[in-house]
Amino acid sequence: MRTQVGIIGAGPAGLLLSHLLHLRGISSVVLERRSRAYVEQRVRAGVLEQGTVDTLVAAGVGARLLREGMPHGGVEIRYGGAAHRLDFADLLPGRRVTVYGQQEIVKDLIAARLAAGGDLRFEVEDVAVHGLEDRPYLTFGGRRLDCEVIAGCDGFHGVSRPSIPAGVLTVFERDYPFAWLGVLAEVAPSAEELVYGLSERGFALHSMRTPALSRFYLQVAAGDRIEDWPDERVWKELRLRLETVPGFTLRTGPVIEKIVTSLRSFVAEPMQYGRLYLAGDAAHIVPPTGAKGLNLAVADVRVLTEALARFFGTGSAELLDGYSAACLERVWRAQHFSWWMTTLTHELDTDGAYERRLRRAELDYVTSSRAGATVLAENYVG
């Protein structure tokens, strides 16, 4: 088999890259070890920056997003018994975020690629990377795929990054001393926008997926298991952390999914080696507090698409050679924002009275100063 770009991973990064390359007349084959049903049903982040929405719409895969997505013109931060809304429309006219589930983006991209005759291969076994310094190729299930470029879009635990020789990458990472309990419930959202709830009990986030599905997150101990959080305890804790302002009542309903996720910051530099280019979680991870993960993956793919279009169109490798440097500037900006949002909104076991007062002073600045609010809003919407 032969193609121009071999893509490992059929998540949003790999699928979007394949589609954007198709629009430029560049062939690709996407290899995914999971089933199509699995990747289409896997619930992940759903807060899209304005630039991500614009990219999907321009690529012709945004019709359902525009129809069913939930635009948000701001977010609310609750602490100290009061609610503080950051108005994006006022602070950054024309820019907002849109809530639309990652699994819905995956469905839209798969449908678009198959309709265009794209080569998507699911449940592929034993993918391996070869010949990165000379003639790259992939092997899988006893077959060989020759290609001119390999795109590693297979996430943190994929095979792409470990295929880079030892000593090439510099890794920066941080593990956080708590986890998130994610809850998907069959109940209409209790608020029109995302609500960040801060209290001495810990962090809570009220989000949504559709007008009939709500998504919640609770800060929990790093060693907690799903079994430690029966539905009754989940709803009790959400009320204690979110019903902190007058007039707000949390709606409850059947819980249809629970998952405990550790929080990590991770960057591998450079994001390329030979003819292998990493994108998305294969190269970097951010804590979900700032909703940057999916958006960073889309940003990587935009840069990589332009570089590949130049390479295959003119033979120039200039943009490909600069791919990592071009991406990492935004990656580190998002890393800082995600770290800052996490430390600003979460209780740490090591916090004393001094640390809590520092956090309160910064929250007061962000919610009362237009300059402070604009910094948060600008980073949040991208």
Short mmCIF file of C-alpha atoms in Angstrom, two decimals:
data_model
loop_
_atom_site.label_atom_id
_atom_site.label_comp_id
_atom_site.label_asym_id
_atom_site.label_seq_id
_atom_site.Cartn_x
_atom_site.Cartn_y
_atom_site.Cartn_z
CA MET A 1 0.00 0.00 0.00
CA ARG A 2 1.11 3.55 -0.63
CA THR A 3 -0.18 7.00 0.32
CA GLN A 4 1.23 10.47 0.83
CA VAL A 5 0.44 10.81 4.55
CA GLY A 6 -0.01 7.93 6.97
CA ILE A 7 -2.09 9.07 9.94
CA ILE A 8 -2.14 7.13 13.21
CA GLY A 9 -5.28 7.77 15.24
CA ALA A 10 -8.90 8.50 14.33
CA GLY A 11 -9.60 11.08 16.97
CA PRO A 12 -10.41 14.69 16.10
CA ALA A 13 -6.78 15.50 15.19
CA GLY A 14 -6.25 12.58 12.82
CA LEU A 15 -9.65 12.82 11.19
CA LEU A 16 -9.51 16.60 10.73
CA LEU A 17 -6.00 16.36 9.29
CA SER A 18 -7.14 13.70 6.81
CA HIS A 19 -10.09 15.84 5.77
CA LEU A 20 -8.11 19.07 5.38
CA LEU A 21 -5.49 17.22 3.33
CA HIS A 22 -8.23 15.79 1.13
CA LEU A 23 -9.45 19.32 0.44
CA ARG A 24 -5.89 20.14 -0.73
CA GLY A 25 -5.71 17.07 -2.97
CA ILE A 26 -3.34 15.16 -0.67
CA SER A 27 -3.99 11.46 -0.04
CA SER A 28 -3.93 9.85 3.39
CA VAL A 29 -4.76 6.63 5.19
CA VAL A 30 -6.01 6.73 8.82
CA LEU A 31 -5.22 3.79 11.12
CA GLU A 32 -7.15 3.40 14.39
CA ARG A 33 -6.84 0.53 16.87
CA ARG A 34 -10.32 1.07 18.34
CA SER A 35 -13.64 0.33 16.67
CA ARG A 36 -15.64 3.00 14.89
CA ALA A 37 -18.40 2.65 17.50
CA TYR A 38 -15.91 3.25 20.30
CA VAL A 39 -14.40 6.44 18.89
CA GLU A 40 -17.84 7.83 18.01
CA GLN A 41 -19.21 7.25 21.51
CA ARG A 42 -16.20 8.28 23.60
CA VAL A 43 -17.30 11.34 25.58
CA ARG A 44 -14.57 13.95 25.90
CA ALA A 45 -14.18 17.72 25.97
CA GLY A 46 -16.80 19.85 24.33
CA VAL A 47 -15.86 23.54 24.70
CA LEU A 48 -14.70 24.88 21.32
CA GLU A 49 -12.76 28.08 20.81
CA GLN A 50 -13.92 30.48 18.13
CA GLY A 51 -10.99 29.48 15.93
CA THR A 52 -11.89 25.79 16.19
CA VAL A 53 -15.48 26.51 15.16
CA ASP A 54 -14.26 28.64 12.24
CA THR A 55 -11.91 25.85 11.10
CA LEU A 56 -14.63 23.18 11.12
CA VAL A 57 -17.11 25.41 9.32
CA ALA A 58 -14.56 26.43 6.66
CA ALA A 59 -13.73 22.74 6.13
CA GLY A 60 -17.38 21.97 5.34
CA VAL A 61 -18.01 19.84 8.43
CA GLY A 62 -19.70 22.45 10.60
CA ALA A 63 -23.36 22.29 9.51
CA ARG A 64 -24.52 20.21 12.49
CA LEU A 65 -22.21 22.14 14.81
CA LEU A 66 -23.88 25.42 13.80
CA ARG A 67 -27.30 23.85 14.12
CA GLU A 68 -26.89 21.97 17.40
CA GLY A 69 -23.92 23.63 19.12
CA MET A 70 -24.57 25.82 22.16
CA PRO A 71 -22.80 29.21 21.84
CA HIS A 72 -21.74 30.79 25.12
CA GLY A 73 -21.01 34.48 25.46
CA GLY A 74 -19.43 34.14 28.87
CA VAL A 75 -18.70 32.01 31.93
CA GLU A 76 -19.62 32.35 35.57
CA ILE A 77 -17.25 32.03 38.52
CA ARG A 78 -18.78 31.47 41.96
CA TYR A 79 -16.86 31.99 45.16
CA GLY A 80 -17.42 33.64 48.49
CA GLY A 81 -21.19 33.30 48.17
CA ALA A 82 -21.38 35.47 45.03
CA ALA A 83 -21.57 34.89 41.28
CA HIS A 84 -19.29 36.76 38.87
CA ARG A 85 -19.96 36.57 35.14
CA LEU A 86 -17.26 37.29 32.58
CA ASP A 87 -18.98 38.72 29.51
CA PHE A 88 -17.00 37.67 26.42
CA ALA A 89 -19.26 39.67 24.11
CA ASP A 90 -18.37 42.84 25.98
CA LEU A 91 -14.71 42.07 26.57
CA LEU A 92 -13.96 40.56 23.13
CA PRO A 93 -16.66 41.51 20.61
CA GLY A 94 -17.35 38.79 18.04
CA ARG A 95 -15.60 36.03 19.98
CA ARG A 96 -17.17 33.30 22.10
CA VAL A 97 -16.99 29.58 22.84
CA THR A 98 -19.39 26.89 21.66
CA VAL A 99 -20.33 23.72 23.53
CA TYR A 100 -20.41 20.76 21.13
CA GLY A 101 -19.25 17.31 22.19
CA GLN A 102 -15.97 15.95 20.86
CA GLN A 103 -17.71 12.71 19.93
CA GLU A 104 -20.07 14.71 17.72
CA ILE A 105 -17.11 16.26 15.91
CA VAL A 106 -15.71 12.75 15.39
CA LYS A 107 -19.04 11.57 13.94
CA ASP A 108 -19.16 14.54 11.56
CA LEU A 109 -15.58 14.00 10.39
CA ILE A 110 -15.98 10.25 9.88
CA ALA A 111 -19.13 10.82 7.83
CA ALA A 112 -17.38 13.44 5.71
CA ARG A 113 -14.30 11.29 5.09
CA LEU A 114 -16.33 8.21 4.15
CA ALA A 115 -18.59 10.24 1.87
CA ALA A 116 -15.46 11.45 0.05
CA GLY A 117 -14.04 7.94 -0.25
CA GLY A 118 -11.49 8.37 2.53
CA ASP A 119 -9.46 5.37 3.66
CA LEU A 120 -10.27 4.94 7.37
CA ARG A 121 -9.27 1.66 8.97
CA PHE A 122 -10.62 0.78 12.40
CA GLU A 123 -9.66 -2.07 14.76
CA VAL A 124 -6.16 -2.12 13.29
CA GLU A 125 -3.68 -4.24 15.25
CA ASP A 126 0.06 -3.94 15.89
CA VAL A 127 0.72 -0.53 14.30
CA ALA A 128 4.45 0.20 14.16
CA VAL A 129 6.49 3.10 12.77
CA HIS A 130 9.59 2.58 10.61
CA GLY A 131 12.14 4.44 8.50
CA LEU A 132 11.62 7.90 9.92
CA GLU A 133 15.01 9.23 8.85
CA ASP A 134 14.82 8.01 5.26
CA ARG A 135 11.76 6.28 3.81
CA PRO A 136 8.92 6.21 6.35
CA TYR A 137 6.40 3.41 6.42
CA LEU A 138 3.88 1.86 8.78
CA THR A 139 3.15 -1.78 9.44
CA PHE A 140 -0.11 -3.10 10.84
CA GLY A 141 -1.82 -6.47 10.91
CA GLY A 142 0.85 -8.00 8.70
CA ARG A 143 0.59 -5.27 6.06
CA ARG A 144 2.88 -2.39 5.04
CA LEU A 145 1.89 1.18 4.21
CA ASP A 146 4.54 3.26 2.49
CA CYS A 147 4.15 7.02 2.85
CA GLU A 148 6.15 10.19 2.54
CA VAL A 149 5.08 11.58 5.91
CA ILE A 150 3.66 10.09 9.11
CA ALA A 151 1.34 12.07 11.39
CA GLY A 152 1.15 10.82 14.98
CA CYS A 153 -2.34 11.73 16.18
CA ASP A 154 -2.76 8.73 18.47
CA GLY A 155 -2.86 10.36 21.87
CA PHE A 156 -0.71 10.19 24.96
CA HIS A 157 -0.58 6.38 25.07
CA GLY A 158 -0.10 5.84 21.33
CA VAL A 159 2.83 4.35 19.45
CA SER A 160 3.97 7.52 17.66
CA ARG A 161 5.90 9.36 20.35
CA PRO A 162 7.67 6.22 21.69
CA SER A 163 8.89 5.57 18.13
CA ILE A 164 11.21 8.56 18.39
CA PRO A 165 14.73 7.45 19.44
CA ALA A 166 15.70 7.87 23.08
CA GLY A 167 17.38 11.15 23.88
CA VAL A 168 15.73 13.13 21.08
CA LEU A 169 12.78 14.44 23.09
CA THR A 170 12.83 16.69 26.11
CA VAL A 171 9.81 16.04 28.32
CA PHE A 172 8.23 18.58 30.66
CA GLU A 173 5.51 17.33 32.96
CA ARG A 174 3.60 17.89 36.15
CA ASP A 175 1.08 15.70 37.95
CA TYR A 176 -1.57 17.39 40.10
CA PRO A 177 -2.38 16.08 43.59
CA PHE A 178 -6.10 15.59 42.86
CA ALA A 179 -8.38 14.17 40.19
CA TRP A 180 -11.66 15.04 38.48
CA LEU A 181 -14.80 12.98 38.75
CA GLY A 182 -16.69 13.51 35.48
CA VAL A 183 -20.44 12.92 35.53
CA LEU A 184 -22.82 12.84 32.57
CA ALA A 185 -26.47 13.10 33.60
CA GLU A 186 -29.73 12.90 31.72
CA VAL A 187 -31.05 16.23 32.93
CA ALA A 188 -31.48 19.69 31.43
CA PRO A 189 -28.70 22.13 32.40
CA SER A 190 -29.37 24.24 35.49
CA ALA A 191 -27.60 27.26 33.97
CA GLU A 192 -27.27 28.69 30.46
CA GLU A 193 -23.47 28.91 30.61
CA LEU A 194 -20.58 27.11 32.26
CA VAL A 195 -20.36 27.64 36.02
CA TYR A 196 -17.06 27.32 37.88
CA GLY A 197 -17.81 26.70 41.55
CA LEU A 198 -15.03 27.35 44.07
CA SER A 199 -15.26 26.51 47.76
CA GLU A 200 -13.23 25.11 50.62
CA ARG A 201 -14.80 21.74 49.79
CA GLY A 202 -13.05 21.81 46.40
CA PHE A 203 -13.78 22.70 42.80
CA ALA A 204 -16.95 21.91 40.82
CA LEU A 205 -17.88 22.65 37.22
CA HIS A 206 -21.38 22.74 35.76
CA SER A 207 -21.33 22.23 32.00
CA MET A 208 -23.62 20.72 29.38
CA ARG A 209 -23.56 18.61 26.22
CA THR A 210 -27.06 19.18 24.83
CA PRO A 211 -30.25 20.90 26.07
CA ALA A 212 -31.13 17.55 27.69
CA LEU A 213 -27.69 16.38 28.90
CA SER A 214 -25.60 18.00 31.63
CA ARG A 215 -21.92 17.45 32.34
CA PHE A 216 -20.43 17.96 35.80
CA TYR A 217 -16.95 17.73 37.25
CA LEU A 218 -15.90 17.43 40.89
CA GLN A 219 -12.44 17.79 42.36
CA VAL A 220 -11.76 14.53 44.21
CA ALA A 221 -8.79 12.89 45.88
CA ALA A 222 -6.20 11.47 43.48
CA GLY A 223 -6.81 7.90 44.66
CA ASP A 224 -10.61 7.99 44.50
CA ARG A 225 -12.46 5.36 42.47
CA ILE A 226 -15.85 5.51 40.78
CA GLU A 227 -17.12 3.11 43.44
CA ASP A 228 -16.34 5.74 46.07
CA TRP A 229 -18.90 8.06 44.48
CA PRO A 230 -22.43 6.63 44.40
CA ASP A 231 -25.00 8.87 42.73
CA GLU A 232 -26.37 10.15 46.04
CA ARG A 233 -22.95 11.35 47.13
CA VAL A 234 -22.31 12.97 43.74
CA TRP A 235 -25.50 15.03 43.84
CA LYS A 236 -25.01 16.01 47.48
CA GLU A 237 -21.49 17.27 46.81
CA LEU A 238 -22.50 19.12 43.64
CA ARG A 239 -25.23 20.93 45.59
CA LEU A 240 -22.80 21.91 48.33
CA ARG A 241 -20.31 23.31 45.82
CA LEU A 242 -22.69 24.91 43.31
CA GLU A 243 -25.78 26.01 45.28
CA THR A 244 -23.76 28.82 46.87
CA VAL A 245 -25.65 31.82 45.46
CA PRO A 246 -29.25 32.87 46.11
CA GLY A 247 -31.85 31.62 43.65
CA PHE A 248 -29.86 28.76 42.13
CA THR A 249 -31.16 25.21 42.41
CA LEU A 250 -29.31 22.30 40.86
CA ARG A 251 -31.44 20.01 38.73
CA THR A 252 -30.79 16.30 39.17
CA GLY A 253 -31.49 13.29 37.00
CA PRO A 254 -30.27 9.82 36.03
CA VAL A 255 -26.48 9.51 35.91
CA ILE A 256 -25.48 7.72 32.69
CA GLU A 257 -21.68 7.94 32.96
CA LYS A 258 -19.01 8.48 35.60
CA ILE A 259 -15.25 8.58 35.11
CA VAL A 260 -12.28 9.57 37.29
CA THR A 261 -9.54 11.42 35.43
CA SER A 262 -6.11 12.34 36.74
CA LEU A 263 -4.85 15.84 35.92
CA ARG A 264 -1.53 16.23 34.16
CA SER A 265 0.52 18.83 32.33
CA PHE A 266 2.85 17.37 29.69
CA VAL A 267 4.88 18.63 26.74
CA ALA A 268 7.32 16.70 24.55
CA GLU A 269 9.76 18.81 22.51
CA PRO A 270 10.29 18.85 19.60
CA MET A 271 6.99 17.72 18.11
CA GLN A 272 8.73 16.13 15.13
CA TYR A 273 11.53 13.75 14.20
CA GLY A 274 12.52 12.91 10.66
CA ARG A 275 9.27 12.51 8.75
CA LEU A 276 7.13 11.96 11.87
CA TYR A 277 5.02 14.87 13.11
CA LEU A 278 3.12 14.69 16.39
CA ALA A 279 -0.20 16.47 16.89
CA GLY A 280 -2.59 16.81 19.81
CA ASP A 281 -2.29 14.64 22.91
CA ALA A 282 0.59 12.67 21.37
CA ALA A 283 2.74 15.75 22.00
CA HIS A 284 1.06 17.61 24.85
CA ILE A 285 -1.51 17.26 27.63
CA VAL A 286 -3.18 20.03 29.63
CA PRO A 287 -5.45 19.82 32.66
CA PRO A 288 -9.04 20.25 31.42
CA THR A 289 -9.77 23.32 33.54
CA GLY A 290 -9.16 25.75 30.69
CA ALA A 291 -10.74 23.57 27.95
CA LYS A 292 -7.63 23.72 25.76
CA GLY A 293 -6.91 20.08 24.82
CA LEU A 294 -9.12 19.63 21.77
CA ASN A 295 -8.51 23.19 20.64
CA LEU A 296 -4.74 22.73 20.77
CA ALA A 297 -5.08 19.60 18.62
CA VAL A 298 -7.03 21.55 16.01
CA ALA A 299 -4.42 24.32 16.07
CA ASP A 300 -1.63 21.75 15.50
CA VAL A 301 -3.53 20.29 12.55
CA ARG A 302 -3.99 23.71 10.95
CA VAL A 303 -0.24 24.33 11.08
CA LEU A 304 0.59 20.83 9.83
CA THR A 305 -1.88 21.06 6.96
CA GLU A 306 -0.29 24.24 5.65
CA ALA A 307 3.19 22.76 5.97
CA LEU A 308 2.20 19.57 4.13
CA ALA A 309 0.41 21.52 1.41
CA ARG A 310 3.60 23.53 0.81
CA PHE A 311 5.72 20.37 0.86
CA PHE A 312 3.62 18.40 -1.61
CA GLY A 313 2.83 21.44 -3.74
CA THR A 314 6.31 22.90 -4.15
CA GLY A 315 8.76 20.41 -2.66
CA SER A 316 9.79 22.95 -0.01
CA ALA A 317 10.22 21.51 3.50
CA GLU A 318 10.63 24.93 5.10
CA LEU A 319 7.26 24.92 6.90
CA LEU A 320 7.60 21.27 7.86
CA ASP A 321 11.01 21.95 9.37
CA GLY A 322 9.48 24.76 11.42
CA TYR A 323 6.34 22.85 12.42
CA SER A 324 7.32 22.16 16.02
CA ALA A 325 8.49 25.69 16.76
CA ALA A 326 5.32 27.13 15.22
CA CYS A 327 3.09 24.93 17.38
CA LEU A 328 4.99 25.14 20.66
CA GLU A 329 4.51 28.87 21.09
CA ARG A 330 0.74 28.33 21.34
CA VAL A 331 1.16 25.09 23.29
CA TRP A 332 3.13 26.79 26.05
CA ARG A 333 0.67 29.69 26.18
CA ALA A 334 -2.13 27.15 26.69
CA GLN A 335 -0.03 25.24 29.22
CA HIS A 336 0.37 28.36 31.31
CA PHE A 337 -3.29 29.28 31.10
CA SER A 338 -4.42 25.76 32.01
CA TRP A 339 -2.00 25.61 34.95
CA TRP A 340 -3.10 29.06 36.09
CA MET A 341 -6.82 28.23 35.87
CA THR A 342 -6.24 25.00 37.75
CA THR A 343 -4.29 26.52 40.60
CA LEU A 344 -6.71 29.47 40.74
CA THR A 345 -9.82 27.31 41.12
CA HIS A 346 -8.72 24.23 43.11
CA GLU A 347 -8.06 23.61 46.78
CA LEU A 348 -4.70 21.96 47.47
CA ASP A 349 -3.97 19.83 50.52
CA THR A 350 -0.88 21.93 51.12
CA ASP A 351 -2.80 25.22 51.11
CA GLY A 352 -2.72 27.28 54.27
CA ALA A 353 -4.39 30.55 55.18
CA TYR A 354 -1.76 32.51 53.24
CA GLU A 355 -2.29 30.58 49.98
CA ARG A 356 -6.07 30.87 50.24
CA ARG A 357 -5.86 34.63 50.69
CA LEU A 358 -3.54 34.92 47.69
CA ARG A 359 -6.02 32.97 45.56
CA ARG A 360 -8.89 35.12 46.80
CA ALA A 361 -6.97 38.30 45.91
CA GLU A 362 -6.37 37.05 42.38
CA LEU A 363 -9.99 35.99 41.95
CA ASP A 364 -11.10 39.43 43.11
CA TYR A 365 -8.81 41.04 40.55
CA VAL A 366 -10.01 38.84 37.68
CA THR A 367 -13.69 39.42 38.47
CA SER A 368 -13.54 43.13 39.28
CA SER A 369 -10.93 44.50 36.88
CA ARG A 370 -11.67 44.78 33.18
CA ALA A 371 -7.99 44.20 32.44
CA GLY A 372 -7.93 41.04 34.55
CA ALA A 373 -11.18 39.75 33.10
CA THR A 374 -9.93 40.39 29.55
CA VAL A 375 -6.80 38.31 30.15
CA LEU A 376 -8.91 35.33 31.23
CA ALA A 377 -11.45 35.81 28.45
CA GLU A 378 -8.83 36.17 25.72
CA ASN A 379 -7.12 32.94 26.75
CA TYR A 380 -10.41 31.11 27.22
CA VAL A 381 -11.88 31.84 23.79
CA GLY A 382 -8.49 31.34 22.10
#
